[in-house]
């Protein structure tokens, strides 16, 4: 059967692109070797956040006396936590497949191999068929990166995929990597009472985030008993009795830490292995597919989006937006999404979110900026919920007052960031943001305070020193 578009991969980039293409009148096929929903739904975002929610509830019960409550026999069941996770994942996965049927999208089960600019072989168990299409969209995503460190093949050394498969319940967990994946798993297991150690090669946690966020998270982790080693290069992992021992060099000095399980969380790399038939290729860099501004590869008619592309942002919502933009471009329409502002969210406690640029990035670009910051200890909702040290920081252009960036580390930061991303994308000014009446008591009141702090007019903060 011939299609207008064949999408390889049914993750958040692929399935969203397929549905939008069908809405635009295209006949669409989706080719997926595993489950609909991709890594995000099955082995990433949704499973992680489901377990984090359970761990947060357990941690709140353990400390509920401060709220005037008492709970006896407080405990958790890791198998039941994973069962709930699997139920939620299954429900969402089923919803995607129903959407395919509703939009008359054909789902092919098997591995997609690009034979040419107009044909994809689908290899299943003991079968193979060819799907012909006017255009092909690569949305194969990424997989955990594994460096050449001795001992990573030992039992008990896992990637995020393995740890989320469950139901491992270690009492001591060592995490290699202090990026988004590493700190979320650290937060998850620390809340369950696990002894957590993080070993990060760079000089701070979350090295791609605002420096103050990194520093604040390190202080909170230290307060909660998480051991953090930065500027630490892992040398090897060895088995000593029943323990796994990670040996590393920290700031030039040898160190080691033992654990029951070791999580390898140094990032992800593009999943392109076996994607092209012999004699067929596209231009790549460091294993990732290079695309132009229309998401077209060096092979005309073949496009790519999401984690698989070089220089892209490895986030589910970025992949979805790119998928929409790519197929709208194929249909001759202007993109309906603004790809210039992609919010980033991290589900620690408190949550972390950012959009746009930081003050340091503005300085590197030579842009004059002013910042407004509000510490959440003066926010009533924050005190009610007993959140750790939190803040909202906004970066404005000193020339025209436009909002250029937002960095949040506070409760509900991952929800609050959408208002600020919309403001950045639409060039709103501090004056326009300050004109909005935000309800009380809410976390979003902090946005007003941070906006007004940029001009020295925050109500619930002491006047700046002269």
mmCIF file with all atom_site columns, C-alpha atoms in Angstrom, residues 39 43 140-144 161 268-271 307-308 314:
data_model
loop_
_atom_site.group_PDB
_atom_site.id
_atom_site.type_symbol
_atom_site.label_atom_id
_atom_site.label_alt_id
_atom_site.label_comp_id
_atom_site.label_asym_id
_atom_site.label_entity_id
_atom_site.label_seq_id
_atom_site.pdbx_PDB_ins_code
_atom_site.Cartn_x
_atom_site.Cartn_y
_atom_site.Cartn_z
_atom_site.occupancy
_atom_site.B_iso_or_equiv
_atom_site.pdbx_formal_charge
_atom_site.auth_seq_id
_atom_site.auth_comp_id
_atom_site.auth_asym_id
_atom_site.auth_atom_id
_atom_site.pdbx_PDB_model_num
ATOM 1  C CA . UNK A 1 39  ? 10.569 6.047  25.435 1.00 0.00 ? 39  UNK A CA 1
ATOM 2  C CA . UNK A 1 43  ? 10.505 3.981  29.740 1.00 0.00 ? 43  UNK A CA 1
ATOM 3  C CA . UNK A 1 140 ? 13.282 6.851  16.302 1.00 0.00 ? 140 UNK A CA 1
ATOM 4  C CA . UNK A 1 141 ? 14.286 8.797  19.403 1.00 0.00 ? 141 UNK A CA 1
ATOM 5  C CA . UNK A 1 142 ? 17.267 7.959  21.592 1.00 0.00 ? 142 UNK A CA 1
ATOM 6  C CA . UNK A 1 143 ? 18.606 5.372  24.000 1.00 0.00 ? 143 UNK A CA 1
ATOM 7  C CA . UNK A 1 144 ? 20.815 5.565  27.108 1.00 0.00 ? 144 UNK A CA 1
ATOM 8  C CA . UNK A 1 161 ? 15.402 1.630  31.214 1.00 0.00 ? 161 UNK A CA 1
ATOM 9  C CA . UNK A 1 268 ? 21.113 9.629  25.771 1.00 0.00 ? 268 UNK A CA 1
ATOM 10 C CA . UNK A 1 269 ? 22.254 9.185  22.181 1.00 0.00 ? 269 UNK A CA 1
ATOM 11 C CA . UNK A 1 270 ? 20.378 9.065  18.896 1.00 0.00 ? 270 UNK A CA 1
ATOM 12 C CA . UNK A 1 271 ? 18.893 5.684  17.991 1.00 0.00 ? 271 UNK A CA 1
ATOM 13 C CA . UNK A 1 307 ? 15.994 13.046 19.950 1.00 0.00 ? 307 UNK A CA 1
ATOM 14 C CA . UNK A 1 308 ? 17.424 11.518 16.784 1.00 0.00 ? 308 UNK A CA 1
ATOM 15 C CA . UNK A 1 314 ? 15.943 15.936 23.871 1.00 0.00 ? 314 UNK A CA 1
#
